[in-house]
Coordinates of N, CA and C in Angstrom, one line a residue:
Chain A
D1 N 1.0 -1.1 0.2 CA 0.0 -0.2 0.2 C 0.8 1.1 -0.2
G2 N 0.3 2.3 -0.8 CA 1.4 3.5 -1.0 C 0.8 4.9 -0.1
G3 N 1.7 5.2 0.6 CA 1.0 6.0 1.6 C 2.3 7.2 1.8
I4 N 1.6 7.5 3.3 CA 2.5 8.6 3.8 C 2.1 7.9 5.6
T5 N 3.4 8.4 6.3 CA 2.9 7.5 7.3 C 3.6 8.7 8.5
Q6 N 3.1 8.6 9.7 CA 3.5 9.8 10.6 C 4.3 9.5 11.5
S7 N 4.9 9.3 12.4 CA 5.2 8.6 14.0 C 6.1 9.8 14.4
P8 N 5.8 9.8 15.3 CA 4.6 9.0 16.9 C 2.8 9.7 16.4
K9 N 2.3 9.3 16.6 CA 0.6 9.9 16.5 C 0.3 10.7 17.7
Y10 N 1.2 10.5 18.8 CA 1.1 11.3 19.8 C 2.4 11.7 20.3
L11 N 2.5 13.0 21.0 CA 4.2 13.0 21.7 C 3.6 14.5 22.4
F12 N 4.0 13.9 23.9 CA 4.8 15.1 24.8 C 6.1 15.6 24.9
R13 N 6.3 16.6 25.2 CA 7.9 17.6 25.4 C 7.9 18.3 26.6
K14 N 8.8 18.0 27.5 CA 8.6 18.7 27.7 C 9.2 20.4 27.5
E15 N 9.2 21.4 28.3 CA 9.4 22.9 27.9 C 11.1 23.1 27.5
G16 N 12.1 23.3 26.6 CA 13.4 23.8 26.7 C 13.8 22.0 25.7
Q17 N 12.7 21.2 25.7 CA 13.2 20.0 24.9 C 13.2 20.0 22.7
N18 N 14.0 19.2 22.5 CA 13.7 19.3 20.8 C 12.7 18.0 20.7
V19 N 11.8 18.4 19.8 CA 11.5 16.7 19.2 C 11.6 16.6 18.0
T20 N 11.8 15.5 17.6 CA 12.0 15.4 15.9 C 10.7 14.3 15.5
L21 N 9.6 14.8 14.8 CA 8.7 13.9 14.1 C 9.2 13.6 12.8
S22 N 8.8 12.4 12.5 CA 9.2 11.9 11.4 C 8.2 11.7 10.4
C23 N 8.2 11.5 9.2 CA 7.4 11.9 7.8 C 7.8 11.0 6.9
E24 N 7.5 9.7 6.1 CA 8.2 9.1 5.1 C 6.7 8.8 4.3
Q25 N 7.3 8.6 3.5 CA 6.6 8.6 1.7 C 7.0 7.1 0.9
N26 N 6.2 6.6 0.5 CA 6.8 5.0 -0.2 C 5.7 5.7 -1.8
L27 N 5.2 7.1 -1.8 CA 5.0 7.4 -3.2 C 5.7 7.8 -4.4
N28 N 7.3 7.6 -4.0 CA 8.1 8.2 -4.4 C 7.9 9.2 -5.4
H29 N 7.5 10.3 -4.5 CA 6.9 11.6 -4.8 C 8.0 12.5 -4.3
D30 N 8.9 13.7 -5.9 CA 9.6 14.8 -5.3 C 9.4 15.3 -4.0
A31 N 8.2 16.1 -4.0 CA 8.5 17.3 -3.1 C 7.3 16.8 -1.8
M32 N 7.8 17.3 -0.5 CA 7.1 16.9 0.6 C 6.5 18.2 1.3
Y33 N 6.1 18.5 2.4 CA 6.1 19.6 3.3 C 5.9 19.6 4.6
W34 N 5.5 20.1 5.1 CA 5.2 20.0 6.7 C 4.1 21.7 7.1
Y35 N 3.3 21.1 7.6 CA 2.4 21.7 8.5 C 1.9 21.6 9.2
R36 N 1.4 22.8 10.0 CA 1.2 23.3 11.2 C -0.6 23.7 11.1
Q37 N -1.4 22.5 12.3 CA -3.3 22.4 12.3 C -3.1 23.3 14.0
D38 N -4.1 24.8 13.6 CA -4.1 24.8 15.3 C -5.8 24.9 14.7
P39 N -6.6 25.1 16.2 CA -8.0 25.3 15.7 C -8.7 26.8 15.3
G40 N -9.1 26.6 14.0 CA -10.2 27.6 13.9 C -9.1 28.0 12.9
Q41 N -7.2 27.7 12.7 CA -6.5 28.5 11.4 C -6.0 27.9 10.2
G42 N -7.2 26.8 10.5 CA -6.6 26.1 8.5 C -5.0 25.3 9.4
L43 N -4.6 25.1 8.2 CA -3.4 24.5 7.6 C -2.4 25.5 7.4
R44 N -0.7 26.0 7.6 CA 0.1 26.6 7.7 C 1.2 26.1 7.5
L45 N 2.1 26.8 6.6 CA 2.9 26.5 5.3 C 4.5 26.0 6.8
I46 N 5.1 25.4 7.2 CA 6.3 25.4 8.6 C 7.3 25.4 7.2
Y47 N 7.4 24.3 6.1 CA 8.8 23.9 5.5 C 8.4 23.3 4.4
Y48 N 8.9 22.9 3.1 CA 9.0 22.0 2.1 C 10.1 21.8 1.4
S49 N 9.9 21.1 0.6 CA 11.3 20.5 -0.2 C 10.7 19.7 -1.5
Q50 N 11.7 20.6 -2.8 CA 11.4 20.0 -3.7 C 12.2 18.9 -3.7
I51 N 13.2 18.8 -3.6 CA 14.2 17.5 -4.1 C 15.1 17.3 -2.8
V52 N 15.6 16.2 -2.8 CA 16.5 15.5 -2.0 C 17.6 16.8 -1.7
N53 N 18.0 16.5 -0.3 CA 19.4 18.0 -0.1 C 18.5 19.5 0.0
D54 N 16.9 19.8 -0.8 CA 17.1 21.5 -0.7 C 16.2 21.5 -0.2
F55 N 15.7 22.4 0.6 CA 13.8 22.6 1.2 C 13.8 24.0 1.5
Q56 N 13.2 24.7 1.6 CA 12.8 26.1 1.7 C 12.0 26.5 3.2
K57 N 12.2 27.1 3.5 CA 10.7 27.8 4.7 C 9.0 28.3 4.3
G58 N 8.7 28.2 4.7 CA 7.2 28.4 4.5 C 6.8 29.1 5.2
D59 N 5.5 29.6 5.6 CA 5.3 30.9 6.4 C 5.5 31.1 7.7
I60 N 6.0 30.0 8.1 CA 6.1 29.8 10.0 C 7.2 29.1 10.4
A61 N 8.3 29.2 9.7 CA 9.0 28.4 9.9 C 10.1 28.7 11.2
E62 N 10.3 29.4 12.0 CA 10.7 30.0 12.9 C 10.8 29.0 14.4
G63 N 12.2 28.2 15.0 CA 11.8 27.4 15.8 C 11.7 25.9 15.5
Y64 N 11.9 25.9 14.0 CA 11.9 24.5 13.0 C 13.0 24.2 12.6
S65 N 13.0 22.9 12.2 CA 13.9 22.6 11.3 C 13.9 21.6 11.0
V66 N 14.6 21.3 9.4 CA 14.0 19.8 8.4 C 15.7 19.2 8.0
S67 N 14.9 18.0 6.9 CA 16.4 17.8 6.6 C 15.7 16.9 5.7
R68 N 16.2 16.9 4.4 CA 16.0 16.1 3.3 C 17.2 15.1 2.7
E69 N 17.7 14.2 3.2 CA 18.4 13.1 3.3 C 18.2 12.2 2.1
K70 N 17.4 11.6 2.1 CA 16.2 10.8 1.1 C 15.1 10.9 0.8
K71 N 14.9 10.6 -0.7 CA 13.2 11.1 -0.9 C 12.2 11.0 -0.2
E72 N 12.3 9.5 0.7 CA 11.3 9.4 1.0 C 11.4 9.5 2.6
S73 N 12.0 10.3 3.0 CA 11.7 11.0 4.5 C 12.0 12.3 4.6
F74 N 11.4 12.7 5.4 CA 11.4 14.2 5.7 C 11.0 14.5 7.0
P75 N 12.0 14.2 8.1 CA 11.8 14.8 9.4 C 11.7 16.6 10.2
L76 N 10.6 16.3 10.5 CA 10.8 17.9 10.7 C 11.3 17.7 12.9
T77 N 12.3 18.5 13.3 CA 12.4 18.7 14.3 C 11.7 20.3 14.9
V78 N 10.9 20.0 16.1 CA 10.5 21.2 17.1 C 11.7 21.4 17.8
T79 N 12.4 22.6 17.9 CA 13.5 23.2 18.8 C 12.6 23.8 19.9
S80 N 13.4 24.2 21.1 CA 12.9 24.7 22.5 C 13.0 26.5 21.5
A81 N 13.1 26.9 20.6 CA 13.2 28.0 20.6 C 11.9 28.5 19.5
Q82 N 10.9 27.5 19.7 CA 9.4 27.8 18.9 C 8.5 28.2 20.6
K83 N 8.0 28.9 20.2 CA 7.1 28.9 21.3 C 6.1 28.4 21.6
N84 N 4.7 28.6 21.2 CA 4.2 27.3 21.1 C 4.0 26.5 20.3
P85 N 4.8 25.5 20.6 CA 4.5 24.4 20.2 C 3.2 23.5 19.9
T86 N 2.5 23.3 20.6 CA 1.4 22.9 21.2 C 0.6 22.5 19.6
A87 N 0.4 21.0 18.8 CA -0.8 21.8 17.7 C -0.4 20.2 17.2
F88 N -1.1 20.3 15.8 CA -1.4 19.4 15.1 C -0.4 19.1 13.8
Y89 N 0.3 18.1 13.9 CA 1.7 19.1 12.5 C 1.3 17.3 11.9
L90 N 1.4 17.6 10.5 CA 0.8 17.0 9.5 C 1.6 17.3 8.1
C91 N 2.4 15.9 8.1 CA 3.1 16.3 6.3 C 2.6 16.0 5.4
A92 N 3.0 16.2 4.1 CA 2.3 16.0 3.1 C 3.6 15.8 1.7
S93 N 3.1 15.2 0.3 CA 3.9 14.9 -0.2 C 2.8 15.6 -1.4
S94 N 3.5 15.6 -2.8 CA 2.9 15.6 -4.1 C 4.0 15.1 -5.5
I95 N 3.8 14.8 -6.4 CA 4.6 14.5 -6.8 C 5.6 15.1 -7.4
E96 N 5.6 16.0 -7.9 CA 6.5 17.8 -8.1 C 5.7 19.2 -7.3
N97 N 6.4 19.7 -7.1 CA 5.6 21.3 -6.8 C 5.5 21.7 -7.5
H98 N 3.7 21.4 -7.8 CA 3.4 22.9 -9.0 C 2.2 22.9 -8.4
S99 N 1.8 24.1 -9.0 CA 0.5 24.3 -8.4 C -0.6 23.4 -8.5
Y100 N -1.0 23.1 -9.5 CA -1.8 21.8 -10.3 C -1.9 20.7 -9.6
N101 N -0.9 20.1 -8.8 CA -0.5 18.8 -8.2 C -1.2 18.5 -7.2
E102 N -2.0 17.5 -6.6 CA -2.2 17.2 -5.5 C -1.8 17.0 -4.1
Q103 N -1.7 17.7 -3.2 CA -0.9 16.9 -2.2 C -1.8 15.7 -1.3
F104 N -0.6 14.7 -0.7 CA -1.7 13.9 0.2 C -0.9 13.7 1.0
F105 N -1.7 13.8 2.3 CA -1.2 14.0 3.7 C -1.0 12.8 4.3
G106 N -0.3 12.3 5.3 CA -0.2 11.8 6.4 C -1.3 12.2 7.6
P107 N -1.2 11.2 8.5 CA -1.8 10.8 9.7 C -2.0 12.0 10.6
G108 N -0.4 12.8 10.6 CA -0.9 13.8 11.5 C 0.2 13.5 12.8
T109 N 0.8 13.7 13.5 CA 1.1 14.0 15.1 C 0.7 14.8 15.5
R110 N 0.3 14.4 16.8 CA -0.5 15.4 17.9 C 0.8 15.7 18.6
L111 N 1.9 17.1 19.1 CA 2.4 17.3 19.6 C 1.7 18.1 20.5
T112 N 1.7 17.5 22.3 CA 1.6 18.5 23.3 C 3.4 19.0 23.9
V113 N 3.0 20.1 24.7 CA 3.9 20.8 25.5 C 3.5 20.6 26.9
L114 N 3.9 19.7 28.1 CA 3.8 19.6 28.5 C 4.0 21.3 29.9
Chain B
A1 N -0.7 39.0 -2.2 CA -1.3 36.9 -2.3 C -2.9 36.6 -2.0
Q2 N -2.0 35.6 -2.5 CA -4.0 35.0 -2.3 C -4.3 34.3 -1.2
S3 N -5.5 34.3 -1.3 CA -6.3 33.9 0.5 C -7.5 33.7 0.6
V4 N -8.2 32.4 0.8 CA -9.1 31.8 1.0 C -10.2 32.1 1.9
T5 N -11.7 32.3 2.5 CA -12.2 32.5 3.1 C -13.1 31.8 2.9
Q6 N -13.6 30.9 3.9 CA -14.8 29.8 4.3 C -15.6 30.9 5.2
L7 N -16.5 31.5 4.5 CA -17.3 32.3 5.7 C -18.7 31.1 7.0
D8 N -18.6 30.0 6.7 CA -19.0 29.3 7.8 C -18.1 28.5 8.8
S9 N -18.0 28.9 9.7 CA -16.9 27.8 11.0 C -17.4 26.7 11.0
Q10 N -19.2 26.3 11.1 CA -19.7 25.8 11.5 C -21.0 25.5 10.4
V11 N -21.5 24.1 10.4 CA -22.5 23.7 9.4 C -23.3 22.8 10.3
P12 N -24.5 22.9 11.1 CA -25.3 22.2 11.9 C -26.3 21.6 10.4
V13 N -26.8 20.7 9.9 CA -27.4 19.7 9.1 C -27.9 18.8 9.6
F14 N -29.1 18.0 9.3 CA -29.8 17.3 9.5 C -29.6 15.4 8.2
E15 N -29.2 14.9 8.7 CA -29.0 13.9 7.7 C -30.8 13.7 6.6
E16 N -30.1 13.3 5.3 CA -30.8 13.4 4.0 C -30.8 15.0 3.8
A17 N -30.6 16.0 4.6 CA -30.5 17.4 3.8 C -29.8 17.6 3.2
P18 N -29.5 18.7 1.8 CA -28.5 18.8 1.3 C -27.5 20.1 2.0
V19 N -26.6 20.3 1.2 CA -25.7 21.0 2.6 C -25.1 21.8 1.1
E20 N -24.1 23.1 1.6 CA -23.7 23.9 0.8 C -22.7 24.6 1.6
L21 N -21.5 24.4 1.3 CA -19.9 25.1 1.9 C -19.4 26.1 0.9
R22 N -19.3 27.2 1.6 CA -19.1 28.4 0.8 C -17.9 28.2 1.0
C23 N -16.9 28.9 -0.1 CA -15.5 29.4 -0.5 C -15.5 30.7 -1.2
N24 N -14.3 31.0 -0.8 CA -14.1 32.4 -2.1 C -12.8 32.7 -1.7
Y25 N -12.1 33.0 -3.1 CA -10.8 33.3 -2.7 C -10.8 34.7 -3.1
S26 N -9.5 35.0 -2.8 CA -9.1 36.9 -3.2 C -8.5 37.0 -4.7
S27 N -7.9 36.5 -5.1 CA -7.8 36.7 -6.4 C -8.7 36.5 -7.9
S28 N -8.3 37.7 -9.0 CA -9.8 36.9 -9.7 C -8.5 36.3 -11.2
V29 N -6.9 36.5 -10.6 CA -6.4 35.9 -11.9 C -6.7 34.3 -11.5
S30 N -6.0 33.3 -13.1 CA -6.1 31.7 -13.1 C -5.5 31.4 -11.7
V31 N -6.8 30.1 -11.3 CA -6.3 29.4 -10.0 C -6.8 28.0 -10.0
Y32 N -5.7 27.2 -9.8 CA -6.8 26.1 -9.5 C -6.9 26.2 -7.8
L33 N -8.2 24.9 -7.5 CA -9.0 25.4 -6.7 C -8.9 23.9 -5.8
F34 N -9.1 23.6 -4.8 CA -9.2 22.0 -4.4 C -10.3 22.4 -3.2
W35 N -10.9 21.3 -2.7 CA -11.2 21.2 -1.5 C -10.9 19.7 -1.0
Y36 N -10.6 19.6 0.5 CA -10.0 18.2 1.3 C -11.4 18.5 2.8
V37 N -11.7 16.8 3.3 CA -11.8 16.4 4.1 C -11.3 16.2 4.8
Q38 N -11.2 16.6 6.7 CA -10.7 15.9 7.2 C -11.4 15.2 8.2
Y39 N -11.5 13.8 9.2 CA -12.2 13.4 10.1 C -11.3 13.1 11.1
P40 N -11.8 13.5 12.3 CA -11.4 13.6 13.4 C -10.0 12.8 13.6
N41 N -9.1 13.7 13.8 CA -7.6 13.2 14.3 C -6.8 12.4 13.1
Q42 N -7.5 12.8 11.6 CA -6.5 11.9 10.5 C -5.8 13.5 9.9
G43 N -5.3 12.9 8.7 CA -4.7 13.5 7.9 C -6.2 14.3 6.7
L44 N -5.4 14.9 5.6 CA -6.5 15.4 5.1 C -6.8 14.7 3.4
Q45 N -7.6 14.3 3.3 CA -8.0 13.6 2.3 C -8.6 14.5 0.7
L46 N -8.4 14.2 -0.3 CA -8.9 14.9 -1.4 C -9.9 14.9 -1.1
L47 N -11.3 15.8 -1.8 CA -12.6 15.5 -2.2 C -12.7 15.9 -3.8
L48 N -12.0 16.9 -4.2 CA -12.2 17.0 -5.5 C -11.7 18.7 -5.7
K49 N -10.9 18.5 -7.1 CA -10.0 20.1 -7.4 C -11.0 20.5 -9.2
Y50 N -10.4 21.9 -9.1 CA -10.6 22.1 -10.3 C -9.3 23.0 -10.9
L51 N -9.6 22.4 -11.8 CA -7.6 22.8 -12.7 C -8.3 23.5 -14.0
S52 N -9.1 23.2 -14.7 CA -9.6 23.9 -15.7 C -11.2 23.0 -17.0
G53 N -11.3 23.9 -17.7 CA -12.4 22.9 -18.2 C -13.8 23.2 -17.5
S54 N -14.8 22.5 -17.5 CA -16.6 22.5 -17.0 C -15.8 23.3 -15.4
T55 N -16.7 24.2 -15.3 CA -16.5 25.1 -14.1 C -17.3 23.7 -13.4
L56 N -18.5 22.8 -13.3 CA -18.8 21.8 -12.3 C -18.0 20.6 -12.0
V57 N -17.4 20.5 -10.9 CA -16.8 19.1 -10.6 C -17.2 18.7 -9.8
K58 N -17.0 16.9 -10.0 CA -17.4 16.2 -9.0 C -16.7 15.5 -8.6
G59 N -16.8 15.3 -7.1 CA -15.7 14.7 -6.7 C -16.1 12.9 -5.9
I60 N -15.7 12.9 -4.8 CA -16.2 11.5 -4.3 C -16.9 11.9 -2.9
N61 N -17.6 10.9 -2.9 CA -19.0 10.5 -1.6 C -19.5 11.5 -2.3
G62 N -20.4 12.0 -3.5 CA -21.3 12.4 -3.8 C -21.2 13.9 -3.7
F63 N -20.2 14.6 -3.5 CA -19.8 16.1 -3.4 C -19.9 16.3 -4.9
E64 N -19.8 17.7 -5.1 CA -19.8 18.1 -6.2 C -18.9 20.2 -6.3
A65 N -18.8 20.7 -6.5 CA -18.4 21.9 -6.3 C -18.5 22.8 -8.0
E66 N -18.7 24.2 -7.9 CA -18.9 24.6 -8.5 C -17.5 26.1 -9.1
F67 N -17.1 26.1 -9.8 CA -16.3 27.6 -9.7 C -16.9 28.5 -10.3
N68 N -17.0 29.7 -9.9 CA -17.4 31.5 -11.1 C -16.2 31.9 -10.4
K69 N -15.8 32.2 -11.7 CA -15.1 33.4 -12.1 C -15.3 34.5 -12.0
S70 N -16.4 34.8 -11.5 CA -17.2 36.6 -11.6 C -17.1 36.9 -10.5
Q71 N -17.5 36.1 -9.6 CA -17.7 35.8 -7.7 C -16.5 35.3 -7.2
T72 N -15.2 34.5 -7.4 CA -14.7 34.2 -7.4 C -14.7 33.5 -6.4
S73 N -15.9 32.4 -6.4 CA -16.3 31.2 -5.4 C -15.8 30.1 -5.5
F74 N -15.6 28.9 -4.9 CA -15.5 27.7 -5.6 C -16.3 26.9 -4.3
H75 N -17.6 27.3 -4.3 CA -18.4 26.7 -2.8 C -18.5 25.0 -3.5
L76 N -19.1 24.4 -2.1 CA -19.1 22.6 -2.2 C -20.8 22.5 -1.6
R77 N -21.1 21.3 -2.9 CA -22.2 21.4 -2.3 C -22.4 19.4 -2.2
K78 N -23.5 19.3 -1.5 CA -24.4 17.5 -1.9 C -25.7 17.5 -1.6
P79 N -26.2 17.0 -1.9 CA -28.0 17.4 -2.5 C -28.2 16.2 -1.2
S80 N -27.7 15.3 0.0 CA -28.4 14.9 0.5 C -27.1 14.1 1.2
V81 N -26.8 14.5 2.4 CA -25.3 14.3 3.8 C -26.4 13.0 4.4
H82 N -24.8 12.3 4.4 CA -25.0 11.5 5.4 C -24.4 11.5 6.6
I83 N -24.7 10.7 7.6 CA -23.8 11.1 9.2 C -22.4 10.7 9.3
S84 N -22.3 10.1 8.3 CA -20.6 9.8 7.8 C -19.8 11.1 7.7
D85 N -20.7 11.8 7.5 CA -20.4 13.0 6.3 C -19.6 14.0 7.3
T86 N -20.6 14.1 8.6 CA -19.5 14.6 9.6 C -18.0 14.8 9.5
A87 N -17.2 15.7 9.2 CA -16.2 16.2 9.2 C -15.8 17.9 9.1
E88 N -14.3 17.7 8.8 CA -13.5 19.5 8.8 C -13.8 19.5 7.1
Y89 N -14.1 20.6 6.6 CA -13.8 20.9 5.2 C -13.4 22.1 5.1
F90 N -12.1 21.8 3.9 CA -10.8 22.7 3.7 C -10.8 22.9 2.6
C91 N -11.0 24.1 2.0 CA -11.2 25.1 0.7 C -9.6 25.4 0.6
A92 N -9.0 24.9 -0.7 CA -7.4 25.6 -1.0 C -7.4 26.1 -2.4
V93 N -6.7 26.8 -2.4 CA -6.3 27.8 -3.9 C -4.7 27.3 -4.0
S94 N -4.4 27.0 -5.1 CA -2.9 27.2 -5.4 C -2.5 28.5 -6.1
D95 N -1.3 29.0 -5.1 CA -0.5 30.6 -5.7 C -0.2 30.2 -7.0
R96 N 0.2 30.6 -8.1 CA 0.3 29.7 -9.2 C 1.9 30.6 -9.0
N97 N 2.2 31.7 -8.8 CA 3.7 32.0 -8.6 C 4.4 31.2 -7.7
T98 N 3.9 31.0 -6.5 CA 4.9 30.8 -5.5 C 5.0 28.6 -5.5
D99 N 3.5 28.6 -6.1 CA 3.2 26.7 -6.1 C 2.3 26.2 -4.8
K100 N 2.4 27.4 -3.6 CA 1.7 27.0 -1.8 C 0.4 26.5 -2.2
L101 N 0.0 25.9 -1.6 CA -1.0 25.5 -1.2 C -1.6 26.5 0.1
I102 N -2.8 27.9 -0.4 CA -3.3 28.3 0.3 C -4.3 27.9 0.8
F103 N -4.8 27.1 2.5 CA -5.7 26.7 2.7 C -6.6 28.1 3.3
G104 N -7.8 27.5 3.9 CA -9.0 28.4 4.5 C -8.8 27.7 6.0
T105 N -9.5 28.5 7.0 CA -10.1 28.2 8.0 C -10.6 27.5 8.4
G106 N -11.3 26.7 7.3 CA -12.5 25.1 7.9 C -13.5 25.1 8.3
T107 N -14.3 24.3 7.3 CA -15.9 24.6 7.9 C -16.3 23.2 8.1
R108 N -16.6 22.9 9.9 CA -17.0 22.1 10.9 C -18.6 22.0 10.2
L109 N -18.7 20.7 9.0 CA -20.2 19.7 8.7 C -20.3 18.8 10.0
Q110 N -21.1 19.2 10.7 CA -22.3 18.2 11.5 C -22.8 17.9 11.4
V111 N -23.5 16.6 11.0 CA -24.8 15.6 10.3 C -25.7 15.2 11.6
F112 N -26.9 15.3 11.8 CA -27.3 15.1 12.8 C -28.2 13.8 12.1
P113 N -29.1 13.4 13.1 CA -30.1 11.9 12.3 C -31.4 12.7 13.1

């Protein structure tokens, strides 16, 4: 079955700790994305990557970092610099980063800062 | 910059009734438009998309949407809803200049028996 997996489903973090959210896809897609979802605010783009070893900041990149060492993997690190990290995080991918391409979404990771 | 407005944050409706979820976007230049559905604690799933051609687009689960260029709208409709349609629905527009997908704030559809 082709798709996108995210792990863990739920993640708890103490203030001041960095945490890494996993995103893997076996769709052979070139482009991958990370979004943050907060109640009543829709989805906001954190980072995206069009090819391996390259990525660009989205609209709310501060306090986050990513890497794209493999085509199928795009992990997101939430650093201690992120002031309000509690949110639902969604990873997505598309064939290419073109505006007409459908994005496929993973099931999400809910991060809670204690 | 592109923006998307979903006018209703919540839409309650009884089962088997028709429903319309409204979506307006900001730019009148050529756009690509999408509707996604999100069930509780899950990712988003594409319902339908408008790229070009016929302004009436049919999607999965009996949903359809109509692209109206003059009104910059892309409203989602279903003639008869089911309990299982209870979910959050997101309208999104592609910004052709940046290739980014801009999402609305979502509409929660609640179907009652």
